[in-house]
Amino acid sequence: MAGARQSRRRTQEERTAETTARLKQATLDILLDRGYARASTLDIADRAGVSRCALTHHFESKDDLVCQAVEQLLREATAEIRDYAERVQSGRLDISGFIDHLWEMFSGRLFYITLEHVTEARHNDFLRARLVPVVREFHQALDQIWSDFFRGAGLKSAEVETALNASLCLLRGMGVQTVLRNDPAYYKRLLDFWKGIVSGLAANGKVVKLPARQLRG
């Protein structure tokens, strides 16, 4: 009975998985709180509650740790996007709701962490090479959903792709603006304007012109 009540001892593989998970989470938290340049392996280890020796045992460098942490973050975001595909296909989510969801992603934790590693990757070949395939996977998941919205609209695949990329560029630009501009009403006007255009494309391949009053502040 005593043996049955005693908790099972974790295997080395389980302990390793727990340690690496804590380090990745701590890395993402510090990237969000302090940015890439101010993130140190010592601070990350301290935030994770492990020794720096444990960190260097599992990860070759700060860049290696950042890459693995961001890879996990983007793959989780990709899985979330793919989950939304079922809602789209079942008709429970329309294109307006999907754009709202994308805006939540591009104006919160995911975007701000992405902003840190993308800025660093401009001058860091290691980060760029490791993260390009993961970002591509994220975009492929978006492509899958986006195509469902435009099925039957009579648009060419290149036009559908352009609509997606234009939407992402708008959301990224708005996300960057949030760093210095806290103005929810402003962002809502932009989103409403863009939803009108994209919804029109999805409905009949034509751009819907919104009344001028929707564009005024």
PDB file of C-alpha atoms in Angstrom:
ATOM      1  CA  MET A   1       0.000   0.000   0.000  1.00  0.00           C
ATOM      2  CA  ALA A   2       2.780   2.379   0.903  1.00  0.00           C
ATOM      3  CA  GLY A   3       4.378   1.734  -2.465  1.00  0.00           C
ATOM      4  CA  ALA A   4       1.086   2.356  -4.230  1.00  0.00           C
ATOM      5  CA  ARG A   5       0.657   5.683  -2.439  1.00  0.00           C
ATOM      6  CA  GLN A   6       4.200   6.790  -3.277  1.00  0.00           C
ATOM      7  CA  SER A   7       4.326   8.937  -6.402  1.00  0.00           C
ATOM      8  CA  ARG A   8       6.082   7.475  -9.402  1.00  0.00           C
ATOM      9  CA  ARG A   9       9.634   8.707  -9.829  1.00  0.00           C
ATOM     10  CA  ARG A  10      10.136  10.699 -12.995  1.00  0.00           C
ATOM     11  CA  THR A  11      12.387   9.317 -15.692  1.00  0.00           C
ATOM     12  CA  GLN A  12      15.421  11.240 -16.912  1.00  0.00           C
ATOM     13  CA  GLU A  13      13.588  11.910 -20.156  1.00  0.00           C
ATOM     14  CA  GLU A  14      10.671  13.441 -18.257  1.00  0.00           C
ATOM     15  CA  ARG A  15      12.976  15.601 -16.134  1.00  0.00           C
ATOM     16  CA  THR A  16      14.755  16.801 -19.261  1.00  0.00           C
ATOM     17  CA  ALA A  17      11.459  17.630 -20.966  1.00  0.00           C
ATOM     18  CA  GLU A  18      10.282  19.598 -17.919  1.00  0.00           C
ATOM     19  CA  THR A  19      13.537  21.553 -17.666  1.00  0.00           C
ATOM     20  CA  THR A  20      13.622  22.458 -21.358  1.00  0.00           C
ATOM     21  CA  ALA A  21       9.939  23.461 -21.266  1.00  0.00           C
ATOM     22  CA  ARG A  22      10.587  25.784 -18.306  1.00  0.00           C
ATOM     23  CA  LEU A  23      13.576  27.319 -20.053  1.00  0.00           C
ATOM     24  CA  LYS A  24      11.628  27.916 -23.262  1.00  0.00           C
ATOM     25  CA  GLN A  25       8.755  29.514 -21.349  1.00  0.00           C
ATOM     26  CA  ALA A  26      11.164  31.709 -19.407  1.00  0.00           C
ATOM     27  CA  THR A  27      12.835  32.751 -22.668  1.00  0.00           C
ATOM     28  CA  LEU A  28       9.524  33.827 -24.193  1.00  0.00           C
ATOM     29  CA  ASP A  29       8.576  35.716 -21.026  1.00  0.00           C
ATOM     30  CA  ILE A  30      11.870  37.610 -20.981  1.00  0.00           C
ATOM     31  CA  LEU A  31      11.718  38.360 -24.716  1.00  0.00           C
ATOM     32  CA  LEU A  32       8.317  39.912 -24.073  1.00  0.00           C
ATOM     33  CA  ASP A  33       9.340  41.771 -20.908  1.00  0.00           C
ATOM     34  CA  ARG A  34      12.839  42.948 -21.854  1.00  0.00           C
ATOM     35  CA  GLY A  35      13.472  42.313 -25.542  1.00  0.00           C
ATOM     36  CA  TYR A  36      16.128  40.265 -27.283  1.00  0.00           C
ATOM     37  CA  ALA A  37      19.100  42.537 -26.586  1.00  0.00           C
ATOM     38  CA  ARG A  38      18.418  42.656 -22.835  1.00  0.00           C
ATOM     39  CA  ALA A  39      17.730  38.932 -22.476  1.00  0.00           C
ATOM     40  CA  SER A  40      20.650  37.010 -20.940  1.00  0.00           C
ATOM     41  CA  THR A  41      21.036  33.277 -20.353  1.00  0.00           C
ATOM     42  CA  LEU A  42      21.660  34.008 -16.668  1.00  0.00           C
ATOM     43  CA  ASP A  43      18.329  35.850 -16.381  1.00  0.00           C
ATOM     44  CA  ILE A  44      16.538  33.126 -18.332  1.00  0.00           C
ATOM     45  CA  ALA A  45      17.928  30.391 -16.085  1.00  0.00           C
ATOM     46  CA  ASP A  46      16.960  32.383 -13.012  1.00  0.00           C
ATOM     47  CA  ARG A  47      13.417  32.941 -14.318  1.00  0.00           C
ATOM     48  CA  ALA A  48      13.112  29.198 -15.069  1.00  0.00           C
ATOM     49  CA  GLY A  49      14.427  28.269 -11.624  1.00  0.00           C
ATOM     50  CA  VAL A  50      17.366  26.237 -12.927  1.00  0.00           C
ATOM     51  CA  SER A  51      21.119  26.677 -12.892  1.00  0.00           C
ATOM     52  CA  ARG A  52      22.980  28.237 -15.796  1.00  0.00           C
ATOM     53  CA  CYS A  53      24.850  24.935 -16.142  1.00  0.00           C
ATOM     54  CA  ALA A  54      21.514  23.198 -16.716  1.00  0.00           C
ATOM     55  CA  LEU A  55      20.705  25.737 -19.430  1.00  0.00           C
ATOM     56  CA  THR A  56      24.014  25.250 -21.248  1.00  0.00           C
ATOM     57  CA  HIS A  57      23.612  21.473 -20.943  1.00  0.00           C
ATOM     58  CA  HIS A  58      20.372  21.553 -22.950  1.00  0.00           C
ATOM     59  CA  PHE A  59      21.004  24.492 -25.296  1.00  0.00           C
ATOM     60  CA  GLU A  60      24.138  25.414 -27.200  1.00  0.00           C
ATOM     61  CA  SER A  61      23.686  29.186 -26.926  1.00  0.00           C
ATOM     62  CA  LYS A  62      21.231  31.986 -26.334  1.00  0.00           C
ATOM     63  CA  ASP A  63      20.365  31.960 -30.036  1.00  0.00           C
ATOM     64  CA  ASP A  64      19.706  28.218 -29.953  1.00  0.00           C
ATOM     65  CA  LEU A  65      17.396  28.664 -26.965  1.00  0.00           C
ATOM     66  CA  VAL A  66      15.568  31.592 -28.559  1.00  0.00           C
ATOM     67  CA  CYS A  67      15.109  29.616 -31.780  1.00  0.00           C
ATOM     68  CA  GLN A  68      13.666  26.593 -30.016  1.00  0.00           C
ATOM     69  CA  ALA A  69      11.394  28.735 -27.848  1.00  0.00           C
ATOM     70  CA  VAL A  70      10.088  30.740 -30.800  1.00  0.00           C
ATOM     71  CA  GLU A  71       9.694  27.577 -32.883  1.00  0.00           C
ATOM     72  CA  GLN A  72       7.429  26.207 -30.176  1.00  0.00           C
ATOM     73  CA  LEU A  73       5.477  29.471 -29.956  1.00  0.00           C
ATOM     74  CA  LEU A  74       4.888  29.613 -33.715  1.00  0.00           C
ATOM     75  CA  ARG A  75       3.953  25.938 -33.935  1.00  0.00           C
ATOM     76  CA  GLU A  76       1.393  26.444 -31.164  1.00  0.00           C
ATOM     77  CA  ALA A  77       0.032  29.449 -33.078  1.00  0.00           C
ATOM     78  CA  THR A  78      -0.063  27.328 -36.246  1.00  0.00           C
ATOM     79  CA  ALA A  79      -2.042  24.620 -34.442  1.00  0.00           C
ATOM     80  CA  GLU A  80      -4.443  27.290 -33.188  1.00  0.00           C
ATOM     81  CA  ILE A  81      -4.908  28.617 -36.720  1.00  0.00           C
ATOM     82  CA  ARG A  82      -5.587  25.097 -38.018  1.00  0.00           C
ATOM     83  CA  ASP A  83      -8.179  24.551 -35.297  1.00  0.00           C
ATOM     84  CA  TYR A  84     -10.022  27.545 -36.703  1.00  0.00           C
ATOM     85  CA  ALA A  85     -10.234  25.823 -40.094  1.00  0.00           C
ATOM     86  CA  GLU A  86     -12.918  23.509 -38.749  1.00  0.00           C
ATOM     87  CA  ARG A  87     -14.989  26.476 -37.560  1.00  0.00           C
ATOM     88  CA  VAL A  88     -14.633  28.111 -40.959  1.00  0.00           C
ATOM     89  CA  GLN A  89     -15.609  24.963 -42.850  1.00  0.00           C
ATOM     90  CA  SER A  90     -18.626  24.375 -40.604  1.00  0.00           C
ATOM     91  CA  GLY A  91     -19.802  27.959 -41.049  1.00  0.00           C
ATOM     92  CA  ARG A  92     -19.402  28.826 -37.359  1.00  0.00           C
ATOM     93  CA  LEU A  93     -16.777  31.474 -38.151  1.00  0.00           C
ATOM     94  CA  ASP A  94     -17.047  34.086 -40.877  1.00  0.00           C
ATOM     95  CA  ILE A  95     -14.254  36.106 -42.390  1.00  0.00           C
ATOM     96  CA  SER A  96     -14.953  39.097 -40.127  1.00  0.00           C
ATOM     97  CA  GLY A  97     -14.537  36.942 -37.033  1.00  0.00           C
ATOM     98  CA  PHE A  98     -11.387  35.398 -38.426  1.00  0.00           C
ATOM     99  CA  ILE A  99      -9.831  38.819 -39.061  1.00  0.00           C
ATOM    100  CA  ASP A 100     -10.730  39.787 -35.491  1.00  0.00           C
ATOM    101  CA  HIS A 101      -8.916  36.670 -34.273  1.00  0.00           C
ATOM    102  CA  LEU A 102      -5.871  37.493 -36.379  1.00  0.00           C
ATOM    103  CA  TRP A 103      -5.842  40.998 -34.902  1.00  0.00           C
ATOM    104  CA  GLU A 104      -5.793  39.509 -31.406  1.00  0.00           C
ATOM    105  CA  MET A 105      -2.724  37.513 -32.420  1.00  0.00           C
ATOM    106  CA  PHE A 106      -1.032  40.477 -34.082  1.00  0.00           C
ATOM    107  CA  SER A 107      -1.615  42.887 -31.208  1.00  0.00           C
ATOM    108  CA  GLY A 108      -0.615  40.691 -28.276  1.00  0.00           C
ATOM    109  CA  ARG A 109       2.068  38.414 -26.869  1.00  0.00           C
ATOM    110  CA  LEU A 110       2.695  36.471 -30.094  1.00  0.00           C
ATOM    111  CA  PHE A 111       3.317  39.595 -32.142  1.00  0.00           C
ATOM    112  CA  TYR A 112       5.539  41.381 -29.645  1.00  0.00           C
ATOM    113  CA  ILE A 113       7.762  38.329 -29.222  1.00  0.00           C
ATOM    114  CA  THR A 114       7.836  37.920 -33.000  1.00  0.00           C
ATOM    115  CA  LEU A 115       8.855  41.554 -33.366  1.00  0.00           C
ATOM    116  CA  GLU A 116      11.898  40.867 -31.175  1.00  0.00           C
ATOM    117  CA  HIS A 117      13.208  37.836 -33.030  1.00  0.00           C
ATOM    118  CA  VAL A 118      12.399  39.196 -36.494  1.00  0.00           C
ATOM    119  CA  THR A 119      14.339  42.400 -35.774  1.00  0.00           C
ATOM    120  CA  GLU A 120      17.311  40.382 -34.525  1.00  0.00           C
ATOM    121  CA  ALA A 121      17.124  37.965 -37.491  1.00  0.00           C
ATOM    122  CA  ARG A 122      17.820  40.866 -39.854  1.00  0.00           C
ATOM    123  CA  HIS A 123      21.467  40.716 -38.749  1.00  0.00           C
ATOM    124  CA  ASN A 124      21.598  37.178 -37.340  1.00  0.00           C
ATOM    125  CA  ASP A 125      22.038  34.458 -39.966  1.00  0.00           C
ATOM    126  CA  PHE A 126      21.564  31.672 -37.412  1.00  0.00           C
ATOM    127  CA  LEU A 127      18.158  32.915 -36.295  1.00  0.00           C
ATOM    128  CA  ARG A 128      17.012  33.656 -39.837  1.00  0.00           C
ATOM    129  CA  ALA A 129      17.943  30.224 -41.172  1.00  0.00           C
ATOM    130  CA  ARG A 130      16.261  28.398 -38.296  1.00  0.00           C
ATOM    131  CA  LEU A 131      13.037  30.406 -38.220  1.00  0.00           C
ATOM    132  CA  VAL A 132      12.232  30.841 -41.917  1.00  0.00           C
ATOM    133  CA  PRO A 133      10.861  27.260 -42.260  1.00  0.00           C
ATOM    134  CA  VAL A 134       8.715  27.641 -39.126  1.00  0.00           C
ATOM    135  CA  VAL A 135       7.260  30.944 -40.309  1.00  0.00           C
ATOM    136  CA  ARG A 136       6.538  29.311 -43.676  1.00  0.00           C
ATOM    137  CA  GLU A 137       4.582  26.570 -41.910  1.00  0.00           C
ATOM    138  CA  PHE A 138       2.527  29.221 -40.092  1.00  0.00           C
ATOM    139  CA  HIS A 139       1.688  30.921 -43.377  1.00  0.00           C
ATOM    140  CA  GLN A 140       0.713  27.632 -45.014  1.00  0.00           C
ATOM    141  CA  ALA A 141      -1.852  27.108 -42.252  1.00  0.00           C
ATOM    142  CA  LEU A 142      -3.237  30.595 -42.919  1.00  0.00           C
ATOM    143  CA  ASP A 143      -3.361  29.891 -46.664  1.00  0.00           C
ATOM    144  CA  GLN A 144      -5.505  26.822 -46.028  1.00  0.00           C
ATOM    145  CA  ILE A 145      -8.176  28.765 -44.145  1.00  0.00           C
ATOM    146  CA  TRP A 146      -8.048  31.821 -46.367  1.00  0.00           C
ATOM    147  CA  SER A 147      -8.686  29.751 -49.490  1.00  0.00           C
ATOM    148  CA  ASP A 148     -11.856  28.331 -47.910  1.00  0.00           C
ATOM    149  CA  PHE A 149     -13.262  31.834 -47.510  1.00  0.00           C
ATOM    150  CA  PHE A 150     -12.795  32.625 -51.186  1.00  0.00           C
ATOM    151  CA  ARG A 151     -13.954  29.325 -52.679  1.00  0.00           C
ATOM    152  CA  GLY A 152     -16.586  30.121 -55.310  1.00  0.00           C
ATOM    153  CA  ALA A 153     -15.767  33.831 -55.450  1.00  0.00           C
ATOM    154  CA  GLY A 154     -14.350  33.511 -58.954  1.00  0.00           C
ATOM    155  CA  LEU A 155     -10.938  34.863 -57.978  1.00  0.00           C
ATOM    156  CA  LYS A 156      -7.645  33.505 -59.199  1.00  0.00           C
ATOM    157  CA  SER A 157      -5.380  31.847 -56.633  1.00  0.00           C
ATOM    158  CA  ALA A 158      -2.878  34.692 -57.010  1.00  0.00           C
ATOM    159  CA  GLU A 159      -5.607  37.217 -56.148  1.00  0.00           C
ATOM    160  CA  VAL A 160      -6.606  35.223 -53.062  1.00  0.00           C
ATOM    161  CA  GLU A 161      -2.955  35.055 -51.987  1.00  0.00           C
ATOM    162  CA  THR A 162      -2.590  38.804 -52.487  1.00  0.00           C
ATOM    163  CA  ALA A 163      -5.667  39.450 -50.319  1.00  0.00           C
ATOM    164  CA  LEU A 164      -4.135  37.370 -47.526  1.00  0.00           C
ATOM    165  CA  ASN A 165      -0.728  39.031 -47.765  1.00  0.00           C
ATOM    166  CA  ALA A 166      -2.303  42.504 -47.840  1.00  0.00           C
ATOM    167  CA  SER A 167      -4.284  41.610 -44.719  1.00  0.00           C
ATOM    168  CA  LEU A 168      -1.176  40.383 -42.916  1.00  0.00           C
ATOM    169  CA  CYS A 169       0.797  43.473 -43.915  1.00  0.00           C
ATOM    170  CA  LEU A 170      -1.998  45.695 -42.577  1.00  0.00           C
ATOM    171  CA  LEU A 171      -2.167  43.779 -39.289  1.00  0.00           C
ATOM    172  CA  ARG A 172       1.616  43.798 -38.854  1.00  0.00           C
ATOM    173  CA  GLY A 173       1.725  47.526 -39.478  1.00  0.00           C
ATOM    174  CA  MET A 174      -1.070  48.107 -36.990  1.00  0.00           C
ATOM    175  CA  GLY A 175       0.722  45.860 -34.495  1.00  0.00           C
ATOM    176  CA  VAL A 176       3.873  47.940 -34.767  1.00  0.00           C
ATOM    177  CA  GLN A 177       1.826  51.103 -34.277  1.00  0.00           C
ATOM    178  CA  THR A 178       0.450  49.791 -30.975  1.00  0.00           C
ATOM    179  CA  VAL A 179       3.936  50.143 -29.493  1.00  0.00           C
ATOM    180  CA  LEU A 180       3.553  53.931 -29.524  1.00  0.00           C
ATOM    181  CA  ARG A 181      -0.158  54.457 -30.133  1.00  0.00           C
ATOM    182  CA  ASN A 182      -2.801  53.184 -27.729  1.00  0.00           C
ATOM    183  CA  ASP A 183      -5.939  54.020 -29.692  1.00  0.00           C
ATOM    184  CA  PRO A 184      -8.486  51.145 -29.925  1.00  0.00           C
ATOM    185  CA  ALA A 185     -11.016  53.248 -31.847  1.00  0.00           C
ATOM    186  CA  TYR A 186      -8.420  53.999 -34.534  1.00  0.00           C
ATOM    187  CA  TYR A 187      -7.580  50.329 -35.017  1.00  0.00           C
ATOM    188  CA  LYS A 188     -11.252  49.362 -35.087  1.00  0.00           C
ATOM    189  CA  ARG A 189     -11.892  51.821 -37.930  1.00  0.00           C
ATOM    190  CA  LEU A 190      -9.043  50.310 -39.917  1.00  0.00           C
ATOM    191  CA  LEU A 191     -10.293  46.780 -39.262  1.00  0.00           C
ATOM    192  CA  ASP A 192     -13.883  47.649 -40.222  1.00  0.00           C
ATOM    193  CA  PHE A 193     -12.687  49.268 -43.439  1.00  0.00           C
ATOM    194  CA  TRP A 194     -10.580  46.264 -44.377  1.00  0.00           C
ATOM    195  CA  LYS A 195     -13.289  43.753 -43.448  1.00  0.00           C
ATOM    196  CA  GLY A 196     -15.627  45.488 -45.896  1.00  0.00           C
ATOM    197  CA  ILE A 197     -13.122  45.104 -48.708  1.00  0.00           C
ATOM    198  CA  VAL A 198     -12.228  41.494 -47.961  1.00  0.00           C
ATOM    199  CA  SER A 199     -15.833  40.429 -47.336  1.00  0.00           C
ATOM    200  CA  GLY A 200     -16.792  41.880 -50.699  1.00  0.00           C
ATOM    201  CA  LEU A 201     -14.060  39.912 -52.397  1.00  0.00           C
ATOM    202  CA  ALA A 202     -15.128  36.707 -50.687  1.00  0.00           C
ATOM    203  CA  ALA A 203     -18.777  37.242 -51.592  1.00  0.00           C
ATOM    204  CA  ASN A 204     -18.513  38.016 -55.280  1.00  0.00           C
ATOM    205  CA  GLY A 205     -14.973  38.901 -56.232  1.00  0.00           C
ATOM    206  CA  LYS A 206     -15.723  42.621 -56.091  1.00  0.00           C
ATOM    207  CA  VAL A 207     -14.500  45.303 -53.725  1.00  0.00           C
ATOM    208  CA  VAL A 208     -17.222  46.808 -51.551  1.00  0.00           C
ATOM    209  CA  LYS A 209     -16.832  50.552 -51.075  1.00  0.00           C
ATOM    210  CA  LEU A 210     -17.676  51.602 -47.548  1.00  0.00           C
ATOM    211  CA  PRO A 211     -19.524  54.859 -46.802  1.00  0.00           C
ATOM    212  CA  ALA A 212     -17.180  57.748 -46.072  1.00  0.00           C
ATOM    213  CA  ARG A 213     -18.583  58.092 -42.562  1.00  0.00           C
ATOM    214  CA  GLN A 214     -17.020  54.701 -41.660  1.00  0.00           C
ATOM    215  CA  LEU A 215     -13.597  56.071 -42.457  1.00  0.00           C
ATOM    216  CA  ARG A 216     -13.792  59.239 -40.417  1.00  0.00           C
ATOM    217  CA  GLY A 217     -12.362  59.436 -36.888  1.00  0.00           C
TER     218      GLY A 217
END
